[in-house]
XYZ file of C-alpha atoms in Angstrom:
683
model
C 63.421 -5.072 19.396
C 63.153 -1.533 17.259
C 61.567 -2.095 13.702
C 61.011 0.620 11.329
C 58.010 1.717 8.629
C 58.724 3.255 5.915
C 55.967 5.392 4.798
C 55.125 8.170 2.248
C 54.734 11.178 3.648
C 52.374 12.489 0.461
C 50.207 9.455 0.912
C 49.498 10.260 4.542
C 47.677 13.064 2.986
C 45.816 11.380 0.472
C 43.215 8.698 0.692
C 42.872 7.434 -2.867
C 42.902 4.093 -2.242
C 39.565 4.362 -0.705
C 36.834 1.143 -1.630
C 35.039 1.488 -5.055
C 32.094 1.786 -3.570
C 32.880 4.981 -2.255
C 34.142 6.538 -5.014
C 31.118 6.389 -7.399
C 30.054 9.104 -9.497
C 26.289 8.387 -9.996
C 25.606 4.802 -7.911
C 23.004 2.689 -8.963
C 20.590 4.945 -10.849
C 16.983 4.274 -11.397
C 16.917 2.846 -14.910
C 13.364 5.265 -14.853
C 10.903 4.146 -17.259
C 13.259 2.044 -18.974
C 10.910 -0.575 -20.475
C 10.906 -4.124 -17.542
C 10.421 -6.205 -19.738
C 14.031 -4.823 -21.785
C 15.462 -4.395 -18.428
C 15.200 -8.208 -17.700
C 16.028 -9.361 -21.029
C 19.552 -7.255 -20.559
C 20.350 -8.663 -17.129
C 20.014 -12.445 -18.212
C 23.493 -14.289 -19.179
C 22.476 -17.572 -20.638
C 19.747 -19.988 -20.390
C 18.235 -19.931 -16.800
C 19.094 -23.637 -15.630
C 15.810 -25.611 -14.222
C 15.141 -25.636 -10.574
C 14.522 -29.022 -8.986
C 11.995 -30.543 -6.919
C 12.485 -29.556 -3.039
C 13.590 -33.661 -1.377
C 11.695 -33.776 2.329
C 15.310 -34.237 4.598
C 13.663 -34.361 8.147
C 10.361 -33.877 9.605
C 8.526 -33.387 13.030
C 11.494 -31.464 14.618
C 10.746 -31.018 18.156
C 8.413 -33.155 18.675
C 7.961 -36.220 20.852
C 4.579 -38.208 20.652
C 2.580 -34.918 19.638
C 4.017 -31.894 18.540
C 3.177 -28.444 19.538
C 1.447 -25.881 17.353
C 3.421 -23.912 15.035
C 2.350 -20.598 14.493
C 3.736 -17.025 12.765
C 6.908 -17.432 14.081
C 9.947 -17.976 11.487
C 12.987 -20.592 12.380
C 16.470 -19.013 12.481
C 19.827 -21.505 11.320
C 22.988 -20.134 12.870
C 26.094 -21.762 14.066
C 25.245 -20.778 17.737
C 28.273 -22.331 19.304
C 31.129 -21.801 16.405
C 31.718 -25.441 15.502
C 31.360 -25.484 12.209
C 27.842 -27.196 12.824
C 24.681 -25.398 12.123
C 21.367 -25.638 14.438
C 18.004 -24.576 13.413
C 16.067 -22.450 16.297
C 12.069 -22.548 16.128
C 9.505 -22.312 18.294
C 5.686 -22.807 18.906
C 5.545 -22.400 22.899
C 9.398 -23.955 23.727
C 12.016 -22.898 22.020
C 13.979 -25.833 20.654
C 17.247 -26.000 18.905
C 17.995 -29.082 16.682
C 20.868 -30.391 14.969
C 20.111 -29.100 11.047
C 21.666 -32.043 9.265
C 19.400 -35.083 11.280
C 16.694 -32.319 12.748
C 17.618 -34.267 16.134
C 16.744 -32.368 19.267
C 20.051 -30.772 20.965
C 17.964 -28.705 23.556
C 14.248 -27.563 24.521
C 13.648 -24.683 27.018
C 9.881 -23.517 27.711
C 9.110 -19.970 26.125
C 9.927 -17.229 28.515
C 12.615 -20.020 31.045
C 16.261 -20.752 30.067
C 17.904 -24.774 30.709
C 18.560 -24.134 34.141
C 14.735 -24.307 34.754
C 14.473 -27.626 32.908
C 11.988 -29.334 31.300
C 9.570 -29.372 33.646
C 9.381 -25.031 34.285
C 5.511 -24.335 32.668
C 4.902 -22.179 29.514
C 4.802 -18.824 29.355
C 3.246 -18.959 25.956
C 2.970 -19.513 22.359
C 5.611 -17.679 19.997
C 4.440 -15.716 17.473
C 7.286 -13.397 15.993
C 9.878 -14.937 14.101
C 13.061 -16.163 16.188
C 16.004 -13.286 16.224
C 19.687 -14.620 16.239
C 22.392 -11.966 16.149
C 24.990 -10.577 17.983
C 22.973 -8.138 20.362
C 25.592 -6.905 22.948
C 28.137 -6.293 20.412
C 30.913 -9.160 22.354
C 31.232 -11.556 19.411
C 28.809 -14.131 19.948
C 25.615 -14.545 19.145
C 22.539 -14.271 20.724
C 19.167 -15.772 20.984
C 16.113 -13.752 21.481
C 12.490 -14.455 21.346
C 8.931 -12.800 22.548
C 6.271 -14.663 23.695
C 2.515 -14.336 24.933
C 2.366 -13.267 28.635
C 4.215 -10.190 27.377
C 7.943 -11.724 28.008
C 10.420 -10.904 25.823
C 13.952 -12.925 26.673
C 17.456 -13.123 25.535
C 19.385 -16.172 25.881
C 23.462 -16.636 25.436
C 24.280 -19.487 22.654
C 23.287 -22.004 24.923
C 20.320 -20.908 26.200
C 21.141 -19.240 29.413
C 19.508 -15.980 30.158
C 21.767 -12.830 29.681
C 21.975 -10.913 32.604
C 19.000 -8.649 33.069
C 16.721 -11.276 31.409
C 13.797 -11.832 30.903
C 11.345 -9.101 31.080
C 8.167 -8.298 30.560
C 7.067 -5.047 29.087
C 3.910 -6.200 29.163
C 0.963 -8.214 30.319
C -0.618 -8.865 26.303
C 0.865 -10.895 24.228
C 4.230 -9.422 22.456
C 3.435 -10.106 18.453
C 6.649 -8.282 17.183
C 10.335 -8.591 17.594
C 13.410 -6.729 15.917
C 16.857 -5.969 17.066
C 18.714 -3.064 15.092
C 21.290 -0.879 16.454
C 19.231 2.499 16.743
C 22.158 4.869 17.583
C 24.848 3.003 15.610
C 26.791 2.350 18.404
C 27.896 -1.467 18.316
C 25.195 -2.853 20.083
C 21.880 -3.742 19.360
C 18.102 -2.507 20.753
C 15.316 -4.956 21.528
C 11.833 -3.564 20.277
C 8.813 -5.131 21.097
C 5.006 -4.269 20.544
C 2.214 -5.828 21.952
C -1.400 -7.067 21.437
C -2.465 -4.619 24.055
C -5.572 -2.619 23.846
C -4.039 0.323 24.256
C -2.332 3.404 22.126
C 1.383 2.279 24.667
C 2.140 -0.218 22.004
C 5.736 -0.509 21.504
C 9.070 -0.926 24.262
C 12.709 -0.490 23.182
C 15.372 -2.277 25.411
C 18.615 -2.416 25.985
C 20.905 -5.287 25.369
C 20.776 -5.213 29.252
C 17.389 -5.237 29.541
C 16.376 -1.822 30.746
C 14.044 0.304 29.433
C 15.295 3.095 26.668
C 14.785 6.768 27.922
C 11.543 8.394 25.568
C 9.944 4.380 25.298
C 7.271 2.800 25.607
C 5.095 4.668 23.045
C 2.822 6.089 22.077
C 3.184 9.009 24.076
C 1.776 12.343 23.117
C -0.637 13.062 20.412
C -1.914 10.828 17.615
C -3.488 7.560 17.117
C -2.041 4.009 17.673
C -3.585 1.127 18.970
C -2.719 -2.956 19.156
C -0.405 -4.691 16.892
C -2.065 -7.980 16.576
C 1.273 -9.139 14.159
C 4.491 -8.653 13.974
C 4.316 -5.017 11.998
C 7.399 -2.866 12.986
C 10.025 -2.095 10.189
C 13.007 -0.566 12.038
C 15.721 0.492 9.682
C 17.312 4.008 8.476
C 14.441 5.439 6.958
C 16.046 8.962 6.368
C 19.435 8.221 6.010
C 21.138 10.083 8.846
C 23.152 7.283 9.918
C 20.424 6.504 13.010
C 17.350 4.072 13.110
C 14.309 5.337 12.710
C 10.463 2.812 13.416
C 7.907 2.949 11.538
C 4.672 1.016 13.359
C 1.196 0.173 11.821
C -0.962 -0.219 14.657
C -5.075 -1.535 14.965
C -6.161 1.750 13.468
C -5.887 3.818 10.079
C -2.996 5.747 11.425
C 0.728 4.770 10.954
C 3.261 6.162 13.920
C 6.752 6.712 13.027
C 9.571 7.604 15.791
C 13.405 8.498 15.857
C 15.139 6.414 18.132
C 14.816 8.393 21.286
C 10.577 7.601 20.980
C 10.205 11.358 19.259
C 7.377 11.311 16.477
C 8.732 12.184 13.060
C 7.387 14.820 11.534
C 5.202 14.494 8.140
C 5.447 16.376 5.311
C 4.229 20.019 5.777
C 1.494 19.078 2.969
C -0.377 18.001 6.396
C 0.084 21.248 7.970
C 2.385 20.521 11.316
C 0.856 16.950 12.121
C 3.426 14.079 12.618
C 2.983 10.317 11.226
C 0.702 9.546 13.638
C -1.596 12.177 13.051
C -2.539 11.414 9.337
C -5.138 9.303 8.630
C -4.359 7.212 5.630
C -7.572 7.011 3.196
C -7.418 5.565 0.008
C -8.712 8.656 -1.864
C -5.315 11.037 -1.356
C -7.547 14.076 -1.487
C -9.343 13.081 1.726
C -6.253 12.264 3.209
C -5.090 15.726 2.811
C -8.363 17.103 3.839
C -8.126 15.430 7.426
C -11.195 13.592 7.499
C -14.060 11.265 5.751
C -17.659 11.228 6.122
C -17.894 7.247 6.675
C -21.087 7.487 4.197
C -20.592 4.554 1.947
C -19.259 6.334 -1.044
C -15.602 5.044 -1.863
C -14.241 8.493 -2.208
C -15.236 9.043 1.458
C -15.136 5.852 3.331
C -12.316 3.440 1.784
C -9.365 3.864 4.493
C -7.557 0.523 5.692
C -6.516 -0.898 9.282
C -3.238 -1.840 9.992
C -3.866 -4.292 12.917
C -2.246 -7.421 11.140
C -0.313 -5.767 8.203
C 3.263 -4.855 8.499
C 5.679 -2.515 7.321
C 9.056 -2.311 5.345
C 11.717 0.012 4.617
C 13.964 -0.067 1.496
C 15.450 2.106 -1.541
C 13.097 0.450 -3.649
C 14.094 2.537 -7.054
C 17.710 2.411 -6.240
C 18.130 6.646 -5.925
C 19.883 6.405 -2.861
C 16.717 7.607 -0.638
C 14.710 5.209 1.517
C 10.841 4.718 1.103
C 9.093 2.917 3.603
C 6.366 0.151 2.360
C 2.884 -0.223 4.416
C 0.292 -3.090 3.584
C -3.336 -2.388 5.032
C -7.059 -4.441 5.130
C -8.709 -1.488 3.016
C -12.213 -1.556 4.418
C -15.420 0.470 4.249
C -15.893 2.711 7.140
C -19.550 2.669 7.198
C -21.480 0.041 10.173
C -19.930 -3.311 10.202
C -16.490 -1.879 8.575
C -16.708 -4.214 5.631
C -12.794 -5.358 4.377
C -12.275 -4.521 0.663
C -9.010 -5.686 -0.422
C -4.982 -5.748 0.470
C -3.533 -2.406 -0.419
C -0.057 -1.174 -0.519
C 0.827 2.265 0.480
C 4.353 3.870 -0.485
C 5.182 6.324 1.770
C 8.409 8.761 1.485
C 10.123 9.432 4.577
C 8.221 12.343 5.273
C 4.753 10.311 5.235
C 4.201 11.750 1.911
C 3.174 9.241 -1.012
C 5.735 8.092 -3.604
C 5.890 9.939 -6.654
C 8.906 9.918 -8.126
C 10.813 8.868 -11.718
C 7.946 8.362 -13.255
C 6.187 5.816 -10.239
C 3.676 7.628 -9.073
C 2.055 5.855 -6.183
C -0.335 8.852 -4.961
C -3.186 6.104 -5.798
C -2.238 2.835 -4.331
C -3.116 -0.305 -6.216
C -6.729 -1.041 -5.828
C -9.262 -3.964 -5.652
C -6.452 -6.513 -5.616
C -8.979 -8.944 -4.578
C -11.655 -9.535 -1.883
C -11.051 -11.338 1.156
C -11.832 -15.413 1.012
C -12.476 -15.635 4.681
C -11.561 -13.955 7.966
C -13.050 -16.283 10.179
C -9.523 -18.043 11.729
C -12.113 -20.794 13.297
C -12.565 -22.028 9.562
C -8.920 -21.134 9.090
C -6.160 -19.679 10.087
C -5.890 -15.763 9.158
C -3.422 -14.831 6.757
C -0.909 -12.514 7.382
C 0.337 -10.100 4.750
C 3.551 -9.478 5.842
C 5.192 -7.327 3.137
C 8.405 -8.348 1.288
C 11.012 -6.165 -1.290
C 12.824 -7.318 -3.417
C 14.105 -7.318 -6.805
C 12.556 -10.233 -9.357
C 13.727 -9.655 -12.068
C 17.460 -8.680 -11.771
C 17.254 -4.636 -13.163
C 18.251 -3.329 -9.508
C 14.470 -1.936 -9.568
C 13.119 -3.971 -6.038
C 9.473 -5.167 -6.290
C 6.750 -5.396 -3.729
C 5.418 -9.011 -2.770
C 2.949 -10.235 -0.492
C 0.284 -12.492 0.543
C -3.430 -11.679 0.593
C -6.785 -13.027 2.529
C -8.061 -13.292 -1.254
C -5.930 -16.967 -1.156
C -3.724 -15.392 -4.093
C 0.200 -14.280 -3.493
C 1.055 -11.090 -5.491
C 3.972 -9.435 -6.702
C 3.435 -5.320 -7.775
C 6.571 -3.810 -10.442
C 6.947 -0.358 -9.209
C 4.444 0.567 -12.304
C 1.655 -0.197 -9.698
C 1.128 -3.750 -12.173
C 1.086 -7.449 -11.764
C 3.382 -8.861 -14.532
C 3.401 -11.888 -16.166
C 1.170 -14.902 -14.439
C 1.324 -12.557 -10.936
C -0.877 -13.016 -8.780
C -0.346 -16.620 -8.133
C -3.562 -18.085 -6.772
C -2.837 -20.819 -4.101
C -6.781 -21.577 -3.482
C -7.726 -23.002 -6.712
C -8.132 -26.242 -5.623
C -10.053 -25.362 -1.655
C -9.755 -22.728 0.854
C -6.112 -22.034 1.805
C -3.510 -19.184 2.459
C -0.007 -18.699 1.689
C 2.899 -17.756 4.313
C 5.340 -15.016 3.748
C 7.410 -15.386 0.502
C 10.822 -15.872 0.207
C 12.973 -14.519 -2.540
C 16.113 -16.213 -4.089
C 17.635 -16.458 -7.418
C 18.300 -20.254 -6.978
C 19.940 -20.776 -9.841
C 22.238 -17.429 -10.300
C 20.527 -16.891 -13.786
C 19.439 -12.740 -13.081
C 15.803 -13.703 -12.392
C 14.966 -14.833 -9.109
C 12.430 -17.424 -7.523
C 9.544 -17.154 -5.158
C 9.149 -19.997 -2.341
C 6.229 -19.960 0.035
C 4.347 -22.514 1.779
C 0.601 -22.781 2.267
C -1.979 -23.795 4.802
C -5.564 -24.970 4.368
C -9.226 -25.226 5.891
C -9.047 -26.933 9.658
C -11.281 -30.249 9.454
C -10.092 -31.312 5.741
C -7.245 -33.799 6.705
C -5.443 -32.022 4.401
C -2.146 -29.917 4.590
C -0.403 -27.308 2.397
C 2.645 -26.734 0.144
C 5.689 -25.987 -0.412
C 5.508 -23.975 -3.168
C 8.086 -22.253 -5.920
C 7.469 -19.994 -8.600
C 9.522 -18.060 -11.052
C 9.974 -14.624 -11.196
C 6.952 -14.193 -13.396
C 4.510 -16.138 -11.228
C 5.028 -19.276 -13.018
C 5.039 -22.265 -11.001
C 7.964 -24.501 -10.954
C 7.470 -26.913 -8.297
C 5.171 -27.676 -5.333
C 5.349 -30.729 -2.743
C 3.125 -31.401 -0.087
C 3.871 -30.523 3.161
C 3.747 -33.851 5.746
C 0.559 -33.879 7.186
C -0.602 -33.296 10.596
C 0.772 -35.592 13.746
C -1.996 -33.953 15.929
C -4.961 -32.128 14.102
C -6.878 -32.265 10.972
C -5.243 -30.103 9.009
C -1.700 -28.799 8.822
C 0.475 -25.909 6.557
C 2.967 -23.444 6.982
C 1.791 -19.891 8.710
C 4.967 -18.324 9.020
C 7.917 -17.722 5.909
C 10.222 -20.622 5.987
C 13.866 -19.925 5.632
C 16.400 -20.342 3.710
C 19.857 -21.899 4.715
C 22.578 -24.127 4.448
C 22.295 -26.558 7.406
C 24.441 -29.588 7.205
C 27.766 -30.208 5.381
C 26.780 -29.569 1.108
C 26.893 -26.928 -0.748
C 23.134 -26.828 -1.393
C 20.582 -24.605 0.598
C 17.694 -26.197 2.029
C 14.454 -25.130 3.118
C 13.321 -24.674 6.755
C 9.676 -24.922 7.467
C 7.729 -24.217 10.862
C 4.674 -26.025 10.718
C 1.190 -25.897 12.132
C 0.822 -29.801 12.906
C 4.068 -31.935 11.788
C 6.747 -30.023 14.115
C 9.693 -28.242 11.984
C 10.740 -29.991 8.295
C 13.504 -29.361 6.531
C 13.836 -30.096 2.281
C 16.735 -30.528 0.617
C 17.266 -27.919 -2.436
C 18.935 -29.688 -4.842
C 21.683 -27.572 -7.112
C 21.609 -24.284 -5.380
C 24.992 -24.085 -4.730
C 25.293 -20.641 -5.953
C 22.046 -19.100 -4.949
C 21.980 -15.503 -4.195
C 19.736 -14.998 -1.556
C 17.343 -11.536 -1.386
C 15.005 -12.215 1.393
C 15.595 -15.458 3.094
C 13.739 -15.805 6.131
C 10.882 -13.900 7.721
C 10.760 -10.113 7.546
C 14.176 -10.713 5.718
C 17.101 -12.007 7.940
C 17.353 -12.974 11.526
C 17.052 -9.567 12.997
C 13.665 -9.279 11.984
C 13.290 -5.714 11.250
C 12.467 -6.054 7.517
C 14.659 -3.068 6.537
C 15.688 -4.291 3.319
C 18.988 -3.293 2.068
C 20.740 -5.484 -0.956
C 24.020 -5.518 -1.564
C 24.318 -5.832 -5.463
C 26.547 -2.893 -6.077
C 29.796 -3.732 -8.226
C 33.225 -3.868 -5.747
C 36.039 -2.846 -8.065
C 39.719 -1.746 -7.363
C 42.487 -0.257 -9.265
C 45.683 -0.766 -7.583
C 49.558 -0.448 -8.860
C 52.112 -2.873 -7.938
C 53.603 -0.060 -5.452
C 51.711 3.676 -4.308
C 55.626 4.755 -4.294
C 57.882 5.175 -7.426
C 60.483 6.639 -9.288
C 61.345 7.688 -13.031
C 62.251 4.491 -15.258
C 60.245 2.547 -12.360
C 57.985 -0.612 -13.776
C 54.229 -0.285 -12.606
C 51.934 -3.465 -12.485
C 48.570 -2.616 -12.208
C 45.679 -4.618 -11.345
C 41.799 -4.184 -11.978
C 39.501 -6.209 -9.843
C 35.728 -6.206 -9.953
C 33.049 -8.398 -8.135
C 29.758 -8.525 -8.901
C 27.296 -9.641 -6.040
C 24.138 -9.252 -7.910
C 22.086 -10.365 -10.787
C 24.295 -10.698 -14.003
C 25.044 -7.881 -16.134
C 26.296 -7.959 -19.871
C 27.687 -5.171 -22.045
C 29.551 -3.779 -19.276
C 32.697 -1.868 -20.186
C 35.398 -0.378 -18.581
C 37.946 2.147 -19.159
C 41.564 2.980 -16.761
C 42.795 6.489 -18.303
C 46.634 6.604 -17.819
C 48.346 10.047 -16.725
C 50.654 11.011 -19.259
C 53.731 10.276 -17.428
C 52.859 6.465 -17.005
C 53.185 4.728 -20.473
C 51.611 1.428 -21.080
C 54.118 -1.230 -21.548
C 51.708 -4.629 -22.324
C 51.826 -7.683 -20.797
C 47.713 -7.227 -20.487
C 45.706 -10.147 -19.036
C 42.049 -10.578 -18.547
C 40.360 -13.395 -16.892
C 37.198 -12.911 -19.075
C 35.859 -10.551 -21.524
C 37.983 -8.378 -24.255
C 40.842 -5.950 -23.055
C 42.885 -3.731 -25.272
C 44.688 -0.487 -24.865
C 44.563 2.836 -26.929
C 46.208 6.062 -26.787
C 46.284 6.765 -22.808
C 43.537 3.684 -21.999
C 43.117 0.394 -20.995
C 39.640 -0.979 -21.731
C 37.692 -3.755 -21.368
C 33.974 -5.227 -22.201
C 32.490 -8.293 -21.481
C 29.461 -9.671 -19.329
C 29.865 -10.270 -15.391
C 28.089 -12.902 -13.715
C 26.909 -13.352 -10.300
C 29.841 -13.705 -7.931
C 32.637 -13.206 -10.557
C 35.614 -11.885 -10.109
C 37.230 -10.316 -13.398
C 40.719 -9.482 -12.776
C 42.526 -7.154 -15.751
C 46.548 -6.938 -15.151
C 48.695 -4.950 -17.329
C 52.117 -3.354 -17.228
C 53.305 0.375 -17.137
C 56.387 2.862 -16.706
C 56.927 5.609 -15.278
C 58.626 8.381 -17.157
C 62.247 8.618 -16.584
C 62.709 12.052 -17.291
C 60.564 13.058 -13.830
C 61.709 15.499 -11.463
C 60.661 16.563 -8.460
C 57.683 15.602 -6.398
C 54.657 14.166 -8.218
C 51.249 13.064 -7.490
C 50.316 10.692 -11.061
C 46.835 9.536 -11.337
C 45.007 7.054 -13.139
C 41.470 7.196 -13.519
C 38.865 3.865 -13.749
C 35.432 3.959 -14.624
C 32.639 1.253 -15.387
C 29.677 1.669 -17.144
C 27.263 -1.145 -16.554
C 24.169 -2.515 -18.909
C 21.664 -0.882 -16.652
C 22.378 2.930 -16.756
C 25.007 3.063 -13.784
C 28.296 4.473 -14.175
C 31.335 4.360 -11.723
C 34.360 6.161 -11.216
C 37.412 5.887 -8.541
C 41.220 7.574 -8.784
C 43.959 6.004 -7.782
C 46.953 7.861 -7.122
C 50.944 6.702 -7.407
C 53.516 9.124 -5.781
C 56.815 9.913 -8.126
C 60.358 11.152 -6.193
C 58.235 11.780 -2.752
C 60.263 12.002 0.540
C 60.089 9.200 3.010
C 59.902 9.335 6.699
C 60.652 6.785 9.252
C 58.484 5.794 12.234
C 59.408 3.838 15.185
C 57.376 0.684 16.184
C 57.782 -0.793 19.373
C 57.424 -4.841 20.069
C 55.664 -5.542 23.691
C 57.817 -8.539 24.226
C 61.680 -9.274 25.407
C 64.523 -10.033 23.541
C 66.722 -9.191 20.777
């Protein structure tokens, strides 16, 4: 059967209807030195709602007569088989898949084994990094990826059976880092693992089929690296070239950075001809530029960080379109004994130079943030300062959060200060540490909440807490985690996970506890929550690459792109705000002289009007609201010849960002007919 498709030849040559966010003339520029309090106030719409206390939903998930010890592995939540029912996937040693609504065990396999080997398979070892759930091979189905002690990494299908080519054992030491990322942007993801090895060769990159990627493992060549004793690697498009890069701190005072093919990334020319891995990090930039310190006990010559347990993250913190690398380090004095001083946050540009942009100068990191309370894991399990990058106050500039061995959770603004009640002390009632925090706007009021768990000293027969703070570090809710099923202490070492695990509209918090299995809490009133950093290392790819989607999505659409003189054209403007609330937003749609406004103006919110060839609108946009504006126009009846008539849409938000889009209507255009053929028989 032959069909005909009428197309405008002129519209084949133009792409005027491109997505709005690709037409921005000044997309999300940083407000620079705008006062943070003023920016936060301008982002707020209405009064913030209260945050209800978390309510225990189920506990002891995956436990039998005893509970496996949970370590630092953040759980995942997914509808693995596409049946509409969410599963919780977590691991201490065995990988366990639980029913989200009830916590009932669905299936389990020992680490490094799959379901075909049964429950009698011997353990390979514990699971340190978070559970990865992603479509690794690009076939449209989810896979589960796990890494363990013994050096094993496994890729499973959504039923818990090995994918072809797995498991692999790239190292004999424990794999403490795991992430996945499409490094070469070809539709499938590479699997990146790092090992607690006693060698500079500490990172392996594997294909979805288990082959070692050319150029790996690393570190090869010159530079300094050593074992990686936490989930340290950050993987993302650091330099905005469309490909993935890797930033990898390790057990030295150097940070290595690699291209997808394993080539080391050059450092700024201020360091000479060195790569990232050849530039030692010092507290004092002048010593760093000199290239060595005397380690004589004086602060300037002796304070440098170690990165054995301190991860990296990648993000565009000030939203200027350029990504930065954040690395946390354990600052120590390099005299004999190497005494720890404080946890330090370093912010680097893509060329390894220190960040100094828009009035935010990180040439010197925030110093003396808090001395360690305890570094002996025989007394209390070690703090892991995994960094988090998220916009707390709704000004579209991101903040830096991490938990420290000083017993506090820190939050730094780009001005290098901690605002409000930050840092928050979790050790005020006794020795305790906090997990990697989560960030979410639970009540969608424009300011985010911070959620984390704590754990306590061994032998106390006490337990940690699930804590919720507001964006300024004030306590909103604190509930005790269950007591240990086996053991003399309890708490949650890894980042919990925020997800909807049942049939109601609200979120739950899922916690992989140390001594009471997997636990879930209901979060009443969170059906409209906006998730910013919802699980360990940001998402289920565990790559610590923060890419918040809070740019306005908008369109200006005519009822037809083809018109004749005298036709009535209806225009529709749609704007959706996926980010924090915006007040004092203004919009202008400028009509061409050949198209006249004819009325029928409607707007779903705010105030719309028309004057002198321009449709205008002003108002507020709350989170996830879609604004719709409609109006009618008439095409000049006296037009002759083929014409392209352009309407221009511009928007100014309340934070200093401007957006623009053009939409073209073709008048008196020549049409052509293209045949299309069906692939079935019949009339």
